[in-house]
Amino acid sequence: MTRSLSAAISGIDAAQTMLDNVGNNIANVNTVGYQDTSVQFADLLNQQVAPAGAPQTGVTGGVNPIFVGSGVRVSSTSTNFTEGTNVQTGSPTDVAIQGTGFLVAQQNGQTYYTRAGNLKLDANGQLVTQTGALIQGWSPTTAGGTILTTGPTGPLSIPQGQAANPAATANITLGGNLPAWNGATVTTQPSYTATTTAYDSLGNQIPITVTFTATSGTADSYGVKVTTPTPGSTTGGTTSLGSGTITFDPTTGQMTSTTPIPLTGFPTSYSVPTAGMNLDFPAAGTTGAVTQFSGSSTIAVASQDGYPSGTLQNFSIGSDGTVTGTYANGKTQSLGVIAMANFANENGLTKVGNLNYQSTLNSGTAQLGTPGTGGRGQLLGGSLENSNVSLGTELSNLIVAQTAYQADTKVVSTTSMVLQSLVQM
């Protein structure tokens, strides 16, 4: 009699554990990065009532052993690491994991692994989880420098207000068309200008004017003169930086030589490198080349490669984990790379709360690397991974657990009635 009681009680305990698990899953249906769990059961020790008997030819047949079970126990719990639905948030600190793997975080000397990508910045600009754990990754060796993803990881920081270094202009590239010149001998030759702003090593602006003047008496030829206003001049004086002559093929309208014109002799108030700058012409016949066709002038500066300093305006997280900062000067640079970890046995991880996991002897050691490599999933910036709990499945499990619980309590009440009948004999 007592065997049925103990078996039923173990069933009640097991059903209660299943109800607890279902309740926890349903409670976390809206928890970012939550992975649902399930409970597995196994029977308890079986008591052998009678052993098996071997068959004897022509005498008796064999008999199977007789066992009576002792109940049920929870054998394990497993986590469903199937990716949840991704939802776009637009927040630069949010990140969803597409595929397998975990973000790596550290807090109070402990290392944690999580799929919850609802990150934030603390007062020091560090990228942290909602509970303050420091997200790990690799940072540049110097501001804007290279990032070595083979070395040890460390906390990632977003340097709010950081200024990107300026770069001096080295090349000014022209493009467009100069009107065809017939070489007439005139007192005042046709002249056309193109202007741009260059930069010195400190990011100071240098106004540049390029003047093209048709050569009197020589067809298909223009003189080129490059100047900049003289700082401090009260009479509008200019400083000559360089000059040259360009010629065109009268048949094709293309330049016969595209040798750059060196620009030197900048006013000393500018911090221009010793090498100065170059006035460049694209190769003849290429897109953007300087031409000489009939019509109006479209000559202009197509580009210059210098830029001023600029403060960090915003940042984004790429699929490979690279955190890219965008600066006020329009330039971008890498601020760091987020590390990810995967494991030989994800279900060997232990849950420690706050959507964090820690490794165990049965999970294997964490395999660190960049997103999208070594079997690790990619990251989706500006998005979050929702809970992967299926309400339909959990409500079905709720009915199953409830039915099992009620059935086990019925066994208890029935056994009690039988025992009472026995006592009353």
Short mmCIF file of C-alpha atoms in Angstrom, two decimals, residues 9-405:
data_model
loop_
_atom_site.label_atom_id
_atom_site.label_comp_id
_atom_site.label_asym_id
_atom_site.label_seq_id
_atom_site.Cartn_x
_atom_site.Cartn_y
_atom_site.Cartn_z
CA ILE A 9 3.67 11.68 -3.87
CA SER A 10 6.73 11.60 -6.16
CA GLY A 11 4.36 12.19 -9.08
CA ILE A 12 2.85 15.17 -7.27
CA ASP A 13 6.35 16.57 -6.68
CA ALA A 14 7.28 16.03 -10.32
CA ALA A 15 4.05 17.62 -11.57
CA GLN A 16 4.65 20.55 -9.23
CA THR A 17 8.14 20.99 -10.69
CA MET A 18 6.65 20.98 -14.18
CA LEU A 19 4.06 23.56 -13.09
CA ASP A 20 6.85 25.70 -11.60
CA ASN A 21 8.77 25.51 -14.87
CA VAL A 22 5.71 26.35 -16.99
CA GLY A 23 4.89 29.25 -14.70
CA ASN A 24 8.42 30.59 -15.01
CA ASN A 25 8.35 30.33 -18.81
CA ILE A 26 5.01 32.15 -19.02
CA ALA A 27 6.24 34.82 -16.59
CA ASN A 28 9.20 35.50 -18.92
CA VAL A 29 7.26 35.57 -22.18
CA ASN A 30 8.21 39.25 -22.62
CA THR A 31 11.72 39.05 -21.18
CA VAL A 32 14.38 40.09 -23.72
CA GLY A 33 16.80 37.27 -24.52
CA TYR A 34 15.02 34.69 -22.33
CA GLN A 35 15.31 31.06 -23.46
CA ASP A 36 12.51 28.74 -22.40
CA THR A 37 13.23 25.60 -20.38
CA SER A 38 11.61 22.19 -20.16
CA VAL A 39 11.62 19.43 -17.52
CA GLN A 40 12.54 15.81 -18.23
CA PHE A 41 11.47 12.92 -16.01
CA ALA A 42 12.79 9.43 -15.20
CA ASP A 43 11.32 6.58 -13.20
CA LEU A 44 12.66 5.76 -9.74
CA LEU A 45 14.20 2.48 -8.68
CA ASN A 46 12.09 -0.52 -9.69
CA GLN A 47 11.65 -3.41 -7.25
CA GLN A 48 11.92 -6.82 -8.83
CA VAL A 49 9.04 -8.98 -7.56
CA ALA A 50 9.99 -12.08 -9.56
CA PRO A 51 13.01 -12.85 -11.70
CA ALA A 52 12.99 -13.95 -15.31
CA GLY A 53 12.77 -17.67 -16.02
CA ALA A 54 14.57 -19.41 -18.86
CA PRO A 55 12.52 -21.56 -21.24
CA GLN A 56 13.03 -25.36 -21.15
CA THR A 57 12.37 -27.09 -24.41
CA GLY A 58 9.44 -29.43 -24.17
CA VAL A 59 8.96 -28.65 -20.45
CA THR A 60 8.02 -24.98 -19.88
CA GLY A 61 8.22 -21.62 -21.54
CA GLY A 62 10.26 -18.71 -20.34
CA VAL A 63 8.78 -16.01 -18.09
CA ASN A 64 9.61 -12.34 -17.96
CA PRO A 65 10.73 -10.58 -14.78
CA ILE A 66 8.11 -8.72 -12.77
CA PHE A 67 8.94 -5.16 -11.65
CA VAL A 68 7.01 -2.62 -9.62
CA GLY A 69 8.10 0.98 -9.90
CA SER A 70 8.65 3.39 -7.03
CA GLY A 71 7.56 6.58 -8.72
CA VAL A 72 9.12 9.37 -10.75
CA ARG A 73 11.85 11.96 -10.40
CA VAL A 74 13.04 15.01 -12.33
CA SER A 75 16.00 13.74 -14.32
CA SER A 76 17.06 17.04 -15.88
CA THR A 77 16.02 20.41 -17.18
CA SER A 78 17.03 21.63 -20.62
CA THR A 79 17.09 25.06 -22.20
CA ASN A 80 15.79 25.72 -25.67
CA PHE A 81 18.45 27.91 -27.27
CA THR A 82 16.46 28.36 -30.48
CA GLU A 83 16.71 31.99 -31.60
CA GLY A 84 13.78 34.18 -30.59
CA THR A 85 12.09 36.72 -32.83
CA ASN A 86 14.17 39.82 -33.51
CA VAL A 87 12.53 43.21 -33.17
CA GLN A 88 14.07 46.47 -34.39
CA THR A 89 14.47 49.18 -31.76
CA GLY A 90 16.79 51.70 -33.42
CA SER A 91 18.81 52.08 -30.23
CA PRO A 92 22.57 51.92 -30.98
CA THR A 93 23.26 50.01 -27.76
CA ASP A 94 20.78 47.22 -28.55
CA VAL A 95 22.05 44.09 -30.26
CA ALA A 96 20.45 40.76 -31.17
CA ILE A 97 22.32 37.51 -31.75
CA GLN A 98 21.44 35.78 -35.02
CA GLY A 99 22.45 32.18 -34.51
CA THR A 100 24.30 30.48 -31.68
CA GLY A 101 26.55 32.05 -29.10
CA PHE A 102 26.56 34.44 -26.18
CA LEU A 103 27.77 37.91 -25.29
CA VAL A 104 30.53 37.88 -22.68
CA ALA A 105 30.26 40.05 -19.56
CA GLN A 106 32.20 40.44 -16.32
CA GLN A 107 31.10 41.75 -12.94
CA ASN A 108 32.78 41.56 -9.55
CA GLY A 109 35.43 39.20 -10.88
CA GLN A 110 32.88 36.76 -12.32
CA THR A 111 32.45 35.96 -16.01
CA TYR A 112 28.93 35.62 -17.38
CA TYR A 113 27.42 34.72 -20.73
CA THR A 114 24.13 36.15 -21.94
CA ARG A 115 21.92 36.49 -25.01
CA ALA A 116 20.16 39.57 -23.64
CA GLY A 117 21.36 42.39 -25.88
CA ASN A 118 19.50 45.29 -24.24
CA LEU A 119 22.76 47.01 -23.34
CA LYS A 120 23.39 50.55 -22.14
CA LEU A 121 26.21 52.99 -21.43
CA ASP A 122 27.20 53.84 -17.87
CA ALA A 123 28.56 57.15 -16.60
CA ASN A 124 32.06 56.18 -17.76
CA GLY A 125 30.90 55.34 -21.28
CA GLN A 126 31.31 51.60 -20.68
CA LEU A 127 28.99 49.21 -22.52
CA VAL A 128 27.15 47.25 -19.83
CA THR A 129 24.18 44.94 -19.31
CA GLN A 130 21.05 46.10 -17.51
CA THR A 131 22.57 44.87 -14.23
CA GLY A 132 25.91 46.61 -14.75
CA ALA A 133 28.04 43.72 -16.03
CA LEU A 134 30.81 44.95 -18.33
CA ILE A 135 30.51 43.73 -21.93
CA GLN A 136 33.83 42.26 -23.09
CA GLY A 137 35.60 42.75 -26.40
CA TRP A 138 38.69 44.18 -27.99
CA SER A 139 39.59 47.88 -28.13
CA PRO A 140 42.01 49.78 -30.41
CA THR A 141 45.58 49.97 -29.18
CA THR A 142 45.39 53.73 -29.81
CA ALA A 143 42.50 56.02 -30.76
CA GLY A 144 41.55 55.02 -34.29
CA GLY A 145 44.29 52.38 -34.31
CA THR A 146 44.23 48.71 -35.16
CA ILE A 147 42.18 46.22 -33.16
CA LEU A 148 43.81 42.88 -32.34
CA THR A 149 41.04 40.31 -31.83
CA THR A 150 43.51 37.56 -30.97
CA GLY A 151 44.56 39.05 -27.64
CA PRO A 152 42.81 39.09 -24.26
CA THR A 153 39.40 40.75 -24.01
CA GLY A 154 38.49 43.70 -21.83
CA PRO A 155 35.62 46.11 -21.14
CA LEU A 156 34.41 48.11 -24.13
CA SER A 157 33.97 51.86 -23.87
CA ILE A 158 32.29 54.37 -26.15
CA PRO A 159 34.29 57.61 -25.75
CA GLN A 160 31.44 60.12 -25.83
CA GLY A 161 32.70 63.53 -26.96
CA GLN A 162 36.00 62.10 -28.19
CA ALA A 163 37.58 64.14 -30.97
CA ALA A 164 38.90 62.38 -34.06
CA ASN A 165 42.31 63.63 -35.21
CA PRO A 166 42.34 65.92 -38.25
CA ALA A 167 44.24 65.02 -41.42
CA ALA A 168 46.16 67.43 -43.64
CA THR A 169 45.14 67.58 -47.28
CA ALA A 170 47.63 65.79 -49.54
CA ASN A 171 45.72 65.71 -52.83
CA ILE A 172 43.25 68.05 -54.49
CA THR A 173 41.59 66.41 -57.49
CA LEU A 174 40.00 68.38 -60.33
CA GLY A 175 37.28 67.39 -62.76
CA GLY A 176 34.95 68.91 -65.34
CA ASN A 177 35.26 70.72 -68.64
CA LEU A 178 37.11 73.81 -69.88
CA PRO A 179 35.70 75.49 -73.01
CA ALA A 180 37.67 74.67 -76.18
CA TRP A 181 40.29 77.38 -76.82
CA ASN A 182 41.22 78.34 -80.38
CA GLY A 183 44.44 80.15 -79.47
CA ALA A 184 43.35 83.63 -80.51
CA THR A 185 45.70 86.50 -79.71
CA VAL A 186 43.69 88.70 -77.38
CA THR A 187 44.39 91.25 -74.71
CA THR A 188 42.19 89.59 -72.13
CA GLN A 189 42.20 85.82 -72.20
CA PRO A 190 39.22 83.76 -70.97
CA SER A 191 39.64 82.72 -67.35
CA TYR A 192 37.84 80.20 -65.15
CA THR A 193 38.15 79.37 -61.46
CA ALA A 194 37.51 76.45 -59.14
CA THR A 195 37.59 76.76 -55.35
CA THR A 196 37.80 74.40 -52.40
CA THR A 197 38.77 74.27 -48.75
CA ALA A 198 41.85 72.29 -47.80
CA TYR A 199 43.09 71.49 -44.27
CA ASP A 200 46.41 71.66 -42.49
CA SER A 201 47.71 69.17 -39.90
CA LEU A 202 45.74 70.86 -37.11
CA GLY A 203 42.49 70.89 -39.05
CA ASN A 204 42.63 74.59 -39.92
CA GLN A 205 40.80 75.53 -43.11
CA ILE A 206 42.87 76.74 -46.07
CA PRO A 207 40.85 78.44 -48.84
CA ILE A 208 42.19 77.35 -52.23
CA THR A 209 41.51 79.02 -55.59
CA VAL A 210 42.57 77.40 -58.86
CA THR A 211 42.55 79.76 -61.83
CA PHE A 212 42.66 78.53 -65.47
CA THR A 213 43.63 81.15 -68.03
CA ALA A 214 43.63 80.45 -71.77
CA THR A 215 47.09 80.89 -73.32
CA SER A 216 47.08 83.79 -75.78
CA GLY A 217 48.22 82.69 -79.24
CA THR A 218 48.31 78.95 -78.33
CA ALA A 219 45.33 76.75 -78.98
CA ASP A 220 44.28 73.97 -76.58
CA SER A 221 46.42 75.37 -73.77
CA TYR A 222 45.58 76.78 -70.36
CA GLY A 223 47.80 78.26 -67.66
CA VAL A 224 47.02 77.08 -64.14
CA LYS A 225 47.67 79.14 -61.02
CA VAL A 226 46.82 78.09 -57.44
CA THR A 227 46.55 80.71 -54.69
CA THR A 228 45.33 81.18 -51.14
CA PRO A 229 44.45 84.41 -49.32
CA THR A 230 47.36 85.78 -47.33
CA PRO A 231 46.41 85.66 -43.62
CA GLY A 232 46.32 89.13 -42.07
CA SER A 233 46.34 90.96 -45.40
CA THR A 234 44.16 94.07 -45.41
CA THR A 235 44.35 94.51 -49.16
CA GLY A 236 43.09 91.12 -50.25
CA GLY A 237 46.55 89.84 -51.02
CA THR A 238 47.09 86.25 -52.06
CA THR A 239 49.95 83.78 -51.77
CA SER A 240 50.91 81.74 -54.81
CA LEU A 241 51.15 78.02 -54.10
CA GLY A 242 51.98 76.66 -57.52
CA SER A 243 51.46 77.04 -61.25
CA GLY A 244 51.72 75.12 -64.48
CA THR A 245 50.33 74.65 -67.96
CA ILE A 246 47.91 72.02 -69.20
CA THR A 247 47.34 71.15 -72.84
CA PHE A 248 44.66 69.17 -74.65
CA ASP A 249 44.53 66.93 -77.70
CA PRO A 250 42.56 68.95 -80.28
CA THR A 251 40.99 65.76 -81.64
CA THR A 252 39.85 64.00 -78.44
CA GLY A 253 39.58 66.94 -76.05
CA GLN A 254 41.57 64.99 -73.47
CA MET A 255 44.61 66.25 -71.56
CA THR A 256 47.93 65.32 -73.14
CA SER A 257 49.59 65.01 -69.71
CA THR A 258 48.07 64.58 -66.26
CA THR A 259 51.20 65.20 -64.19
CA PRO A 260 50.20 66.68 -60.80
CA ILE A 261 51.12 70.26 -60.00
CA PRO A 262 52.94 70.48 -56.63
CA LEU A 263 51.64 73.06 -54.15
CA THR A 264 54.12 74.54 -51.70
CA GLY A 265 54.96 77.85 -50.06
CA PHE A 266 51.94 77.99 -47.77
CA PRO A 267 51.78 80.88 -45.30
CA THR A 268 53.60 80.00 -42.08
CA SER A 269 50.41 80.43 -40.04
CA TYR A 270 49.31 77.05 -41.47
CA SER A 271 50.78 73.76 -40.28
CA VAL A 272 51.21 72.13 -43.67
CA PRO A 273 53.50 69.07 -43.94
CA THR A 274 56.82 69.65 -45.68
CA ALA A 275 55.65 67.64 -48.69
CA GLY A 276 52.89 70.20 -49.29
CA MET A 277 49.96 69.17 -51.50
CA ASN A 278 49.34 68.06 -55.06
CA LEU A 279 46.86 69.36 -57.60
CA ASP A 280 45.79 66.15 -59.33
CA PHE A 281 44.16 65.48 -62.70
CA PRO A 282 42.36 62.18 -63.35
CA ALA A 283 43.79 60.04 -66.12
CA ALA A 284 42.71 61.10 -69.60
CA GLY A 285 39.63 59.31 -70.84
CA THR A 286 38.49 58.18 -67.40
CA THR A 287 35.29 59.16 -65.64
CA GLY A 288 35.74 62.58 -64.13
CA ALA A 289 38.74 63.51 -66.32
CA VAL A 290 39.35 67.17 -67.13
CA THR A 291 38.32 67.79 -70.76
CA GLN A 292 38.26 70.57 -73.34
CA PHE A 293 35.04 70.51 -75.31
CA SER A 294 32.98 73.30 -76.73
CA GLY A 295 30.42 74.73 -74.36
CA SER A 296 30.50 76.31 -70.96
CA SER A 297 32.95 75.65 -68.15
CA THR A 298 32.14 73.02 -65.54
CA ILE A 299 35.64 72.86 -64.08
CA ALA A 300 35.54 72.19 -60.31
CA VAL A 301 37.38 70.49 -57.49
CA ALA A 302 36.05 66.94 -57.38
CA SER A 303 37.60 66.02 -54.04
CA GLN A 304 40.29 66.72 -51.48
CA ASP A 305 41.43 64.19 -48.90
CA GLY A 306 41.91 66.34 -45.80
CA TYR A 307 39.45 66.88 -43.00
CA PRO A 308 39.16 68.76 -39.70
CA SER A 309 38.80 67.25 -36.25
CA GLY A 310 35.32 66.20 -35.16
CA THR A 311 33.63 64.92 -32.02
CA LEU A 312 31.89 61.56 -31.79
CA GLN A 313 28.23 61.97 -32.70
CA ASN A 314 26.87 58.42 -32.65
CA PHE A 315 27.87 54.79 -33.13
CA SER A 316 26.54 51.53 -34.51
CA ILE A 317 27.23 47.81 -34.03
CA GLY A 318 27.93 45.76 -37.16
CA SER A 319 27.21 42.11 -37.86
CA ASP A 320 30.85 41.23 -37.14
CA GLY A 321 30.68 42.94 -33.75
CA THR A 322 32.60 46.04 -34.82
CA VAL A 323 31.49 49.18 -32.99
CA THR A 324 31.85 52.03 -35.49
CA GLY A 325 31.79 55.65 -34.39
CA THR A 326 30.60 58.47 -36.64
CA TYR A 327 32.16 61.88 -36.09
CA ALA A 328 30.97 65.41 -36.78
CA ASN A 329 33.48 65.72 -39.64
CA GLY A 330 31.75 62.86 -41.47
CA LYS A 331 34.52 60.37 -40.76
CA THR A 332 34.13 56.98 -39.11
CA GLN A 333 36.49 54.81 -37.13
CA SER A 334 36.31 51.54 -35.22
CA LEU A 335 35.87 51.92 -31.46
CA GLY A 336 36.08 48.22 -30.64
CA VAL A 337 34.85 44.71 -31.43
CA ILE A 338 32.33 42.84 -29.25
CA ALA A 339 33.43 39.34 -28.26
CA MET A 340 31.18 36.29 -28.43
CA ALA A 341 31.45 32.83 -26.90
CA ASN A 342 30.10 29.42 -27.83
CA PHE A 343 30.22 26.10 -26.04
CA ALA A 344 30.40 22.43 -26.94
CA ASN A 345 27.34 21.80 -24.73
CA GLU A 346 25.12 24.83 -24.23
CA ASN A 347 22.76 22.89 -21.97
CA GLY A 348 25.68 22.27 -19.65
CA LEU A 349 25.64 25.96 -18.68
CA THR A 350 24.14 26.91 -15.35
CA LYS A 351 21.64 29.75 -14.98
CA VAL A 352 22.59 32.33 -12.35
CA GLY A 353 19.80 34.86 -12.82
CA ASN A 354 19.59 38.20 -14.61
CA LEU A 355 19.59 36.27 -17.92
CA ASN A 356 23.18 35.24 -17.21
CA TYR A 357 24.82 31.85 -17.58
CA GLN A 358 28.10 30.50 -16.27
CA SER A 359 30.20 27.64 -17.58
CA THR A 360 30.36 24.29 -15.81
CA LEU A 361 32.41 21.12 -16.10
CA ASN A 362 29.84 19.74 -18.54
CA SER A 363 29.46 22.82 -20.74
CA GLY A 364 33.07 22.87 -21.86
CA THR A 365 35.25 25.96 -21.84
CA ALA A 366 34.11 29.11 -23.60
CA GLN A 367 35.38 29.45 -27.17
CA LEU A 368 35.90 33.19 -27.59
CA GLY A 369 36.02 34.92 -30.95
CA THR A 370 34.43 37.49 -33.19
CA PRO A 371 30.78 37.20 -34.29
CA GLY A 372 30.27 35.25 -37.50
CA THR A 373 33.37 33.07 -37.04
CA GLY A 374 33.99 29.65 -35.52
CA GLY A 375 30.32 28.69 -35.52
CA ARG A 376 29.31 31.83 -33.63
CA GLY A 377 26.27 33.76 -34.84
CA GLN A 378 26.27 37.29 -36.19
CA LEU A 379 25.03 40.41 -34.44
CA LEU A 380 22.14 42.62 -35.52
CA GLY A 381 22.64 46.15 -34.24
CA GLY A 382 19.67 48.28 -33.24
CA SER A 383 17.57 45.17 -32.56
CA LEU A 384 16.67 42.87 -29.69
CA GLU A 385 15.96 39.15 -29.48
CA ASN A 386 12.59 38.52 -27.87
CA SER A 387 11.86 35.60 -25.57
CA ASN A 388 11.45 32.34 -27.48
CA VAL A 389 8.64 31.15 -25.18
CA SER A 390 5.63 29.79 -27.10
CA LEU A 391 2.47 30.59 -25.13
CA GLY A 392 0.51 27.92 -26.97
CA THR A 393 3.01 25.25 -26.01
CA GLU A 394 3.21 26.42 -22.41
CA LEU A 395 -0.58 26.48 -21.97
CA SER A 396 -0.72 22.93 -23.33
CA ASN A 397 2.00 21.90 -20.90
CA LEU A 398 0.01 23.58 -18.13
CA ILE A 399 -2.95 21.31 -18.84
CA VAL A 400 -0.70 18.24 -18.94
CA ALA A 401 0.90 19.13 -15.59
CA GLN A 402 -2.46 19.92 -14.03
CA THR A 403 -3.92 16.60 -15.18
CA ALA A 404 -0.93 14.66 -13.86
CA TYR A 405 -1.14 16.48 -10.53
#
